[in-house]
PDB file of C-alpha atoms in Angstrom:
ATOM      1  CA  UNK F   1     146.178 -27.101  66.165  1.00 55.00           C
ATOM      2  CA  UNK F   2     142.977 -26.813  64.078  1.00 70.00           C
ATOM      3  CA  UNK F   3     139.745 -28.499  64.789  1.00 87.00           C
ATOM      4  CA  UNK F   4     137.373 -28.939  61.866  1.00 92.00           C
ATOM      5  CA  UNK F   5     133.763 -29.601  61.988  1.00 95.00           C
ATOM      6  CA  UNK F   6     131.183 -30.475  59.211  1.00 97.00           C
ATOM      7  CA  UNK F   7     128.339 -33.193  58.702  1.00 97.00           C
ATOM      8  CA  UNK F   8     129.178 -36.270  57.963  1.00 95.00           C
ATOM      9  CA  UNK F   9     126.212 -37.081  55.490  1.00 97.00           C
ATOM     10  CA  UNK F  10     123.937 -35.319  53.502  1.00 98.00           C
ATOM     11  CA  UNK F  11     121.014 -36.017  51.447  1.00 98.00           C
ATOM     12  CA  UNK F  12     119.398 -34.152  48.627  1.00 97.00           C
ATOM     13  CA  UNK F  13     117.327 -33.992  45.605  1.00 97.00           C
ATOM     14  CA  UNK F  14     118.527 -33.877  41.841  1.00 97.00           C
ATOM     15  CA  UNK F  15     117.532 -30.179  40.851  1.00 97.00           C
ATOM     16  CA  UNK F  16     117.541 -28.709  44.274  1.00 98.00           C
ATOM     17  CA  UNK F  17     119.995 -26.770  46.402  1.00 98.00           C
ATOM     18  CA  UNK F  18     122.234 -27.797  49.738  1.00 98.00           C
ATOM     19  CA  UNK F  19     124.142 -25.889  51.991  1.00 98.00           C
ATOM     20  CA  UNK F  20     126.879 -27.822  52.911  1.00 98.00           C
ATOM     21  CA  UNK F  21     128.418 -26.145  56.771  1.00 98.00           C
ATOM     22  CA  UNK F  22     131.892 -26.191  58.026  1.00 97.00           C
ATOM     23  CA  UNK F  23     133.766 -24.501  61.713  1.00 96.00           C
ATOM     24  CA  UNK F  24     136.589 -24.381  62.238  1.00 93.00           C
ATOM     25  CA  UNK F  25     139.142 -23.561  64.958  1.00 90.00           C
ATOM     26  CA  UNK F  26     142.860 -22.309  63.846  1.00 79.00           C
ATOM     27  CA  UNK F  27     146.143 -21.607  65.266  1.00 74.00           C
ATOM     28  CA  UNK F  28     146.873 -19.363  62.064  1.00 72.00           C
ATOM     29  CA  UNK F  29     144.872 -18.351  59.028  1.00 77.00           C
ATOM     30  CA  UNK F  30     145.524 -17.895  55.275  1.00 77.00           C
ATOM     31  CA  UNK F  31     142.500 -19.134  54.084  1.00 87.00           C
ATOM     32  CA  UNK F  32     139.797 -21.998  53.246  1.00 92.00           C
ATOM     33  CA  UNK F  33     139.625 -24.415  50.469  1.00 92.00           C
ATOM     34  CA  UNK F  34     136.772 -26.929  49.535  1.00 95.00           C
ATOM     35  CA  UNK F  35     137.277 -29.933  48.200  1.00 95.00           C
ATOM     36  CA  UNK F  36     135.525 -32.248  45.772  1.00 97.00           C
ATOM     37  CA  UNK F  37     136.307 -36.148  46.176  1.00 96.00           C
ATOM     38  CA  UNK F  38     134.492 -38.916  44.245  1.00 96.00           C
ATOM     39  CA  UNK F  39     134.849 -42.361  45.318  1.00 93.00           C
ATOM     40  CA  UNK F  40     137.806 -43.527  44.646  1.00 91.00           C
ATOM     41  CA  UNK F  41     139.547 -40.466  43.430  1.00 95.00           C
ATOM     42  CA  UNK F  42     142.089 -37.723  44.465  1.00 96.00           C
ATOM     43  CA  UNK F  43     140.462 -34.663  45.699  1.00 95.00           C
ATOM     44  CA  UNK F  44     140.152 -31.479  43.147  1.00 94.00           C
ATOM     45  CA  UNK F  45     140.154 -28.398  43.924  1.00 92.00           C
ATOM     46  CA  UNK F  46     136.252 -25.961  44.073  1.00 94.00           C
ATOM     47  CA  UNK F  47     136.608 -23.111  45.849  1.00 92.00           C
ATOM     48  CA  UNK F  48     138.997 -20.892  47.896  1.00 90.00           C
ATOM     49  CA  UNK F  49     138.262 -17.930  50.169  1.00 92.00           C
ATOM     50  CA  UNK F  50     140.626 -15.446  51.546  1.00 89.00           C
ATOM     51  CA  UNK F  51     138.621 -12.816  52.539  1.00 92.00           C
ATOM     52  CA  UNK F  52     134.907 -12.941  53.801  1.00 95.00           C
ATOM     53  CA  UNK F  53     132.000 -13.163  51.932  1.00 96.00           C
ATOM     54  CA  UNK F  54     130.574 -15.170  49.218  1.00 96.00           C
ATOM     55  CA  UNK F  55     132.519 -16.472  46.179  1.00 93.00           C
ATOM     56  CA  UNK F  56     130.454 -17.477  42.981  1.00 93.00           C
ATOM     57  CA  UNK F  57     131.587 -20.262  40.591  1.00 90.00           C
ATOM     58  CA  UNK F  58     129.382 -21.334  38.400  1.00 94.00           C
ATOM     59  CA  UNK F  59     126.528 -23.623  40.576  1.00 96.00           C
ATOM     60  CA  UNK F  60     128.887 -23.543  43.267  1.00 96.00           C
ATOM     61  CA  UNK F  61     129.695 -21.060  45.699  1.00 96.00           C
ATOM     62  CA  UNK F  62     131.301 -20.719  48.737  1.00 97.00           C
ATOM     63  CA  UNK F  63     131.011 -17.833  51.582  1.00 97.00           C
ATOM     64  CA  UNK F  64     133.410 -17.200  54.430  1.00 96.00           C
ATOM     65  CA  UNK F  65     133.037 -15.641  57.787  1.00 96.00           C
ATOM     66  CA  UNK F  66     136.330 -15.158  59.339  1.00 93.00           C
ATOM     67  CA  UNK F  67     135.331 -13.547  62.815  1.00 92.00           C
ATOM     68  CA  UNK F  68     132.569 -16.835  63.298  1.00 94.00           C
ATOM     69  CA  UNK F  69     135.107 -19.827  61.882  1.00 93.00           C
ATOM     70  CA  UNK F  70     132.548 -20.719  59.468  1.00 95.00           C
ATOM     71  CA  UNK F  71     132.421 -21.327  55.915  1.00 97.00           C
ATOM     72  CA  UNK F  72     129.865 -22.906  54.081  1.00 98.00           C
ATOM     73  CA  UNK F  73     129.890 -24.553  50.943  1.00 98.00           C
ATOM     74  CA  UNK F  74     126.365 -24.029  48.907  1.00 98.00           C
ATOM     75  CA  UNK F  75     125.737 -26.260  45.460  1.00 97.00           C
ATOM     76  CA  UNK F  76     123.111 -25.570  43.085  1.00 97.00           C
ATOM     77  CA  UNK F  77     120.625 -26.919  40.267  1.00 97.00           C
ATOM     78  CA  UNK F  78     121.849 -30.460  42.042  1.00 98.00           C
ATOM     79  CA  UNK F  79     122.879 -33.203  39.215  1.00 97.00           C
ATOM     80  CA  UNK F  80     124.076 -36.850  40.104  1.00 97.00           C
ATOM     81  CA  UNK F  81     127.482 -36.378  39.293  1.00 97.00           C
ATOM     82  CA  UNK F  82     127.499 -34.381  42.600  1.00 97.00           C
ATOM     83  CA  UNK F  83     127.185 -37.038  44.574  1.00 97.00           C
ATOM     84  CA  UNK F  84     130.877 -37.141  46.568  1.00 97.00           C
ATOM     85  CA  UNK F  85     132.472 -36.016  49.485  1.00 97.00           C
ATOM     86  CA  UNK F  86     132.983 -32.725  49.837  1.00 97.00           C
ATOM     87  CA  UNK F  87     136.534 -31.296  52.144  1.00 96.00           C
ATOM     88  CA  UNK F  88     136.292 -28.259  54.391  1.00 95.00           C
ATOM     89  CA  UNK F  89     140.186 -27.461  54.411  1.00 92.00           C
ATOM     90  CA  UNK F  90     141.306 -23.879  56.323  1.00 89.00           C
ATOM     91  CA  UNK F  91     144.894 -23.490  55.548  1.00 80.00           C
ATOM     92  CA  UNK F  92     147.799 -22.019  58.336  1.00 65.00           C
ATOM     93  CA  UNK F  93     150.853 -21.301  56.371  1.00 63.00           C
ATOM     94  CA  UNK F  94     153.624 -23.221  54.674  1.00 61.00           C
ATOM     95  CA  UNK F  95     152.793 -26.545  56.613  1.00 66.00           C
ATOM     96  CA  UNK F  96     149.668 -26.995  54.143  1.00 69.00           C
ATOM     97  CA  UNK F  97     145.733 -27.657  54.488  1.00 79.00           C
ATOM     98  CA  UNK F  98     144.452 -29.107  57.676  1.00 85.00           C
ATOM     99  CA  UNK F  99     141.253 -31.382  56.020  1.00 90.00           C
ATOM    100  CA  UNK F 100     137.858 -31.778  57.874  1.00 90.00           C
ATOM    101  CA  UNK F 101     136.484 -35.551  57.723  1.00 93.00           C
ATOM    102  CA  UNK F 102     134.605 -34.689  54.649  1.00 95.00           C
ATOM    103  CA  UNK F 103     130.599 -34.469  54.031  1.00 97.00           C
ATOM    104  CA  UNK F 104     129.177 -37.345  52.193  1.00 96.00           C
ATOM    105  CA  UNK F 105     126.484 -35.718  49.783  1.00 98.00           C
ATOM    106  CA  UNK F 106     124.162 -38.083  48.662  1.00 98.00           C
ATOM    107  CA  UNK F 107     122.261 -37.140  45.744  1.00 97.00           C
ATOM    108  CA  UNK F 108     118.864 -38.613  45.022  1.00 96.00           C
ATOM    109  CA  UNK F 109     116.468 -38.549  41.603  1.00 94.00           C
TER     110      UNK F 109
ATOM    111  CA  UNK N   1     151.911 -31.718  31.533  1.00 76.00           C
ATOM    112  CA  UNK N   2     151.438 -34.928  33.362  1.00 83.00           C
ATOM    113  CA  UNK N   3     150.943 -32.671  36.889  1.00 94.00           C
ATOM    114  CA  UNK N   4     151.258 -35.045  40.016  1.00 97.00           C
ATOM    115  CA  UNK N   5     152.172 -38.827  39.178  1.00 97.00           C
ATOM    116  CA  UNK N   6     152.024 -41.893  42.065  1.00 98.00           C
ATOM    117  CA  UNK N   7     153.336 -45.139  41.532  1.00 97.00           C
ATOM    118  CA  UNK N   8     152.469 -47.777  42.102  1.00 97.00           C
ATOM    119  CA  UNK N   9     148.230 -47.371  42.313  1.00 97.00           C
ATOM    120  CA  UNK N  10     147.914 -50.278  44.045  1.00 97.00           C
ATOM    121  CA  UNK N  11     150.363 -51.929  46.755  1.00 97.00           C
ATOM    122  CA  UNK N  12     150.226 -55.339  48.755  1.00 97.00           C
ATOM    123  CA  UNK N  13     152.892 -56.154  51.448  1.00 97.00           C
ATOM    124  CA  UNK N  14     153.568 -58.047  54.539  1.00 97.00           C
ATOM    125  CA  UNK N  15     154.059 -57.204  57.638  1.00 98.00           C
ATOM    126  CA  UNK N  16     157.560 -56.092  58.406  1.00 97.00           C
ATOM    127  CA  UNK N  17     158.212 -55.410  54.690  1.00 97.00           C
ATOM    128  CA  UNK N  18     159.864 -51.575  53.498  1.00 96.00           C
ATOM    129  CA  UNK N  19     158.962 -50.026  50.229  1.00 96.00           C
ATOM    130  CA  UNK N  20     158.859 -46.864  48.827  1.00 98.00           C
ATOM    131  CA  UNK N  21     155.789 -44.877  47.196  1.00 98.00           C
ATOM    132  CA  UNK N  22     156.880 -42.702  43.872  1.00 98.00           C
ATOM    133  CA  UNK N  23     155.532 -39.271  43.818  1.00 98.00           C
ATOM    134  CA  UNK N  24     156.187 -36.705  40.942  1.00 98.00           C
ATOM    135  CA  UNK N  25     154.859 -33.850  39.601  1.00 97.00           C
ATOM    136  CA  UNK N  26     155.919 -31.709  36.678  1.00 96.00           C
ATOM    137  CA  UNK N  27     154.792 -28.147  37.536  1.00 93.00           C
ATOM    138  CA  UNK N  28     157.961 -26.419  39.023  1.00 93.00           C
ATOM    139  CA  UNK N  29     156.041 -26.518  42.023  1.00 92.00           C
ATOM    140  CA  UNK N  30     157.634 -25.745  45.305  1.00 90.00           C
ATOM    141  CA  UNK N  31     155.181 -26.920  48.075  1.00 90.00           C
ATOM    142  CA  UNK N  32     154.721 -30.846  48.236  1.00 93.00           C
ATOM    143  CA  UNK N  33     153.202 -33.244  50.688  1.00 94.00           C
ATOM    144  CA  UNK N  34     151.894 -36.446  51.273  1.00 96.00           C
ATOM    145  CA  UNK N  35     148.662 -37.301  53.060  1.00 96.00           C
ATOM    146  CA  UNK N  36     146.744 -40.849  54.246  1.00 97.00           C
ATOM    147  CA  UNK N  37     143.224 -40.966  53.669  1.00 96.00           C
ATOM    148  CA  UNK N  38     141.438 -43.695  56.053  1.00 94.00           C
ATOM    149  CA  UNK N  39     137.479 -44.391  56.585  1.00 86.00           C
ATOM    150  CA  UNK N  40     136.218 -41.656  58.709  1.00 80.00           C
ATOM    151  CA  UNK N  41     139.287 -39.790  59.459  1.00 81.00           C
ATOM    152  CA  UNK N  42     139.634 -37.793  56.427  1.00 86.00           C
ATOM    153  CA  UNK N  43     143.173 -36.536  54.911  1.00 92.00           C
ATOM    154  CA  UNK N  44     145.961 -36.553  57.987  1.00 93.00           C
ATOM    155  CA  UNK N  45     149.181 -34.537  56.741  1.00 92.00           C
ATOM    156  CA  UNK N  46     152.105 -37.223  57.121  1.00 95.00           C
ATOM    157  CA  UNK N  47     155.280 -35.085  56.022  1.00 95.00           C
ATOM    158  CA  UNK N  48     155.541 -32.206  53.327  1.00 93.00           C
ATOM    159  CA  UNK N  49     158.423 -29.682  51.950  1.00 93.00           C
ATOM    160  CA  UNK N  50     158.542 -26.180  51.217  1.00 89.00           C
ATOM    161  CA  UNK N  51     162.079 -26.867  48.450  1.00 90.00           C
ATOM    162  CA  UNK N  52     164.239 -29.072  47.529  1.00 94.00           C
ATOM    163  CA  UNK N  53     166.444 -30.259  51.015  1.00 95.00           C
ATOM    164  CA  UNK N  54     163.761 -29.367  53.310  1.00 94.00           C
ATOM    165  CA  UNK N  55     161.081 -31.522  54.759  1.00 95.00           C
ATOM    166  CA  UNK N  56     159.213 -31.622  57.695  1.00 93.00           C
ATOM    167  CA  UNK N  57     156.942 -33.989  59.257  1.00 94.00           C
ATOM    168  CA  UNK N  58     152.938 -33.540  59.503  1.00 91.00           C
ATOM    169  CA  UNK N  59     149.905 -34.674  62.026  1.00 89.00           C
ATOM    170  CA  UNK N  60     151.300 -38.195  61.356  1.00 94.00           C
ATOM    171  CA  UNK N  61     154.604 -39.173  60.703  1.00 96.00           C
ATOM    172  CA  UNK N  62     155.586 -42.273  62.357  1.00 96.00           C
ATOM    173  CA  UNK N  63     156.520 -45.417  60.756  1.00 96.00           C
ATOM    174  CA  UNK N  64     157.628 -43.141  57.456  1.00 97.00           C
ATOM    175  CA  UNK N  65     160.816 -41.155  55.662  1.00 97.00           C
ATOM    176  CA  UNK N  66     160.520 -38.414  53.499  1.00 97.00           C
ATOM    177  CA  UNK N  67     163.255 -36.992  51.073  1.00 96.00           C
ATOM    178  CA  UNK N  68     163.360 -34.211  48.652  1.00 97.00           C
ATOM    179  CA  UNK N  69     166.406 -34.254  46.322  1.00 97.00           C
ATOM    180  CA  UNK N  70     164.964 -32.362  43.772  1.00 97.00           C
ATOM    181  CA  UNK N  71     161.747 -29.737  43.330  1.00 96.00           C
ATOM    182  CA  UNK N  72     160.149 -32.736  41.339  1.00 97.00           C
ATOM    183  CA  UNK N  73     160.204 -36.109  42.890  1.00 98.00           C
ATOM    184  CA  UNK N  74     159.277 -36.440  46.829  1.00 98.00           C
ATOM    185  CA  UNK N  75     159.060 -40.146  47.482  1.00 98.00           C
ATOM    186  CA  UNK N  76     157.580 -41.727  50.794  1.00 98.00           C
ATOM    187  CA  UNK N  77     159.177 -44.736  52.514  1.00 98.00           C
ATOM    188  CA  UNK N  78     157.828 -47.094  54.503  1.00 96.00           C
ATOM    189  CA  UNK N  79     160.288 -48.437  57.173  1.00 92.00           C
ATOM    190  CA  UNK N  80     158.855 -51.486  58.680  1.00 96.00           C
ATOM    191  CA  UNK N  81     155.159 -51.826  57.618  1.00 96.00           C
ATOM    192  CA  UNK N  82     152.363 -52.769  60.108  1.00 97.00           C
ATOM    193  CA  UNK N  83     148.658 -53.071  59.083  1.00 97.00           C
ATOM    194  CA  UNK N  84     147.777 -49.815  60.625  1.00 96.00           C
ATOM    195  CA  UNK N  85     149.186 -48.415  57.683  1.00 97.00           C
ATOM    196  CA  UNK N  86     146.632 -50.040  55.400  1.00 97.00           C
ATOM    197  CA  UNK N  87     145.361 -46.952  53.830  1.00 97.00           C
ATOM    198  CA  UNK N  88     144.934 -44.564  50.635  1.00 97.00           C
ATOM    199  CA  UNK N  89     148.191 -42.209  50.127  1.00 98.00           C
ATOM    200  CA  UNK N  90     147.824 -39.119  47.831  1.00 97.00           C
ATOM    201  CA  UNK N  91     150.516 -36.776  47.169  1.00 97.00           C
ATOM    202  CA  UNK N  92     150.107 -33.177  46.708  1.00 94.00           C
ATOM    203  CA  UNK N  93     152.122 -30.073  44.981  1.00 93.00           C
ATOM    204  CA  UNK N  94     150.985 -26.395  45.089  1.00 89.00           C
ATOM    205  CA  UNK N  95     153.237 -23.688  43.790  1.00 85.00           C
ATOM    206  CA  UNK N  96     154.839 -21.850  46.542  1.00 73.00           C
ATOM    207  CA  UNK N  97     155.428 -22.611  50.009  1.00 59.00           C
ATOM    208  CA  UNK N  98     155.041 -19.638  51.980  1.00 60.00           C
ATOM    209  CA  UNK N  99     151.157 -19.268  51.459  1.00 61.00           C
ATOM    210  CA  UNK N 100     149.266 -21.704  51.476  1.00 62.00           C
ATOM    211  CA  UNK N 101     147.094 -22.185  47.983  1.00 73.00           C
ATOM    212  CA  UNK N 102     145.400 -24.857  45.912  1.00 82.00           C
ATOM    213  CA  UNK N 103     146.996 -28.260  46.535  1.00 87.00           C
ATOM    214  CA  UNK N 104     147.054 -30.241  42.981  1.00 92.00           C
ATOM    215  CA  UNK N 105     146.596 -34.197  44.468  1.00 95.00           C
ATOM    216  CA  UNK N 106     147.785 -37.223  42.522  1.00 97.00           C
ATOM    217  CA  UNK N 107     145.643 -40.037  41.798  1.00 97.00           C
ATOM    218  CA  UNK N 108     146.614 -42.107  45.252  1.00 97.00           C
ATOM    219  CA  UNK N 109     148.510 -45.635  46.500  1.00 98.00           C
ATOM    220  CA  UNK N 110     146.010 -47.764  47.731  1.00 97.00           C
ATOM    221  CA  UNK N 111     148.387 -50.007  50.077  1.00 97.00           C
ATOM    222  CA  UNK N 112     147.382 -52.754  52.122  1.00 97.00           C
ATOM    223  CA  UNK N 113     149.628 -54.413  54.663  1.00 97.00           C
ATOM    224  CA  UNK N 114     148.929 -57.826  56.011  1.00 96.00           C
TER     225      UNK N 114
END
C-alpha cells in the first residue's frame, strides 16, 4: 500500500515563494508526479521526478529524495491564478498513481 | 485531438437506479482508469486497464463494472446506486501501461445520488 502525507492548507503572498512538502510510503516505486487542480477542474499534469534531485520548470520546480520518501513541490514569483490544490502522486507500476489528499494553496494580494 | 472526453458532466439519480458514465479518449493510449474525487479524501483509484480486454479493480471498486472493448472507450457502470457514491468521477489515459507516466484526466461526472 502507499501512504501519502502533505498539508492540507497553505497560505501565501502574491509575489512570494512556497514550498509545498509531501512523504510518502510505497510498496514499489517508478516515480512522483504533482498535480495542479483548480476548483472545479480535472487535474493537469506539473512535474514528474524519476530520479532525485531538483527539476526546474519554469516558476515551478520540484525536487525528489528517494532514500527520505520526500518530495517537495516549490512555486515561485506567486500570481493568483495559483491558487488550487496541488496532488503529491508517487506512482508503483502499471496499477497507476496513488494521489495524496491534495494541499489547498491559498494565495493572497 | 479531443484527448479524454466524459459524458455526461453532470448526473442526478435515485437511489437504486444503474447508469453508465462515458469515457473516451483519442490518443492511442494504452493505460486508462477511473478515479472518485470526494471532500477531503482526494483521488481513490476505482478500476483501470493496461489494453483492451484487461481491467482490474483499484483502492475502491465496489458498487461499479468496468469494461474495455476497445483501446478508446472505457465506460464505468454503476450497478445499484446508493448516495455514498455522490461524488466527482474523472477518467484518466496515459500512454503505456507498464510504467507508470503522466495521467491525461478528463474534465469529470459530477453525480449525485439521492
Amino acid at each position: 500500500g502507499q501512504n501519502i502525507d502533505q498539508p492540507t492548507e497553505m497560505t501565501a503572498t502574491e509575489g512570494a515563494i512556497v514550498q509545498i512538502n509531501c512523504t510518502y510510503q510505497t510498496s514499489g516505486f517508478n516515480g512522483l508526479f504533482w498535480y495542479q487542480q483548480h476548483a472545479g477542474e480535472a487535474p493537469t499534469f506539473l512535474s514528474y521526478n524519476v530520479l532525485d534531485g531538483l527539476e526546474e520548470k519554469g516558476r515551478f520546480s520540484s525536487f525528489l529524495s528517494r532514500s527520505k520518501g520526500y518530495s517537495y513541490l516549490l512555486l515561485k514569483e506567486l500570481q493568483m491564478k495559483d491558487s488550487a490544490s496541488y496532488l503529491c502522486a508517487p506512482g508503483g507500476g502499471a496499477d497507476g498513481l496513488t494521489f495524496g489528499k491534495g494541499t489547498h494553496l491559498i494565495i493572497q494580494p | 485531438n479531443a484527448g479524454v472526453t466524459q459524458t455526461p458532466k453532470f448526473q442526478v439519480l435515485k437511489t437504486g437506479q444503474s447508469m453508465t458514465l462515458q469515457c473516451a479518449q483519442d490518443m492511442n493510449h494504452e493505460y486508462m482508469s477511473w478515479y472518485r474525487q470526494d471532500p477531503g479524501m482526494g483521488l481513490r483509484l476505482i478500476h483501470y486497464s493496461v489494453g483492451a480486454g484487461i481491467t482490474d479493480q483499484g483502492e475502491v471498486p465496489n458498487g461499479y463494472n468496468v469494461s474495455r472493448s476497445t483501446t478508446e472507450d472505457f465506460p464505468l457502470r454503476l450497478l445499484s446506486a446508493a448516495p455514498s457514491q455522490t461524488s466527482v468521477y474523472f477518467c484518466a489515459s496515459s500512454p503505456l501501461a507498464e510504467v507508470v507516466n503522466e495521467q491525461f484526466f478528463g474534465p469529470g461526472t459530477r453525480l449525485t445520488v439521492l
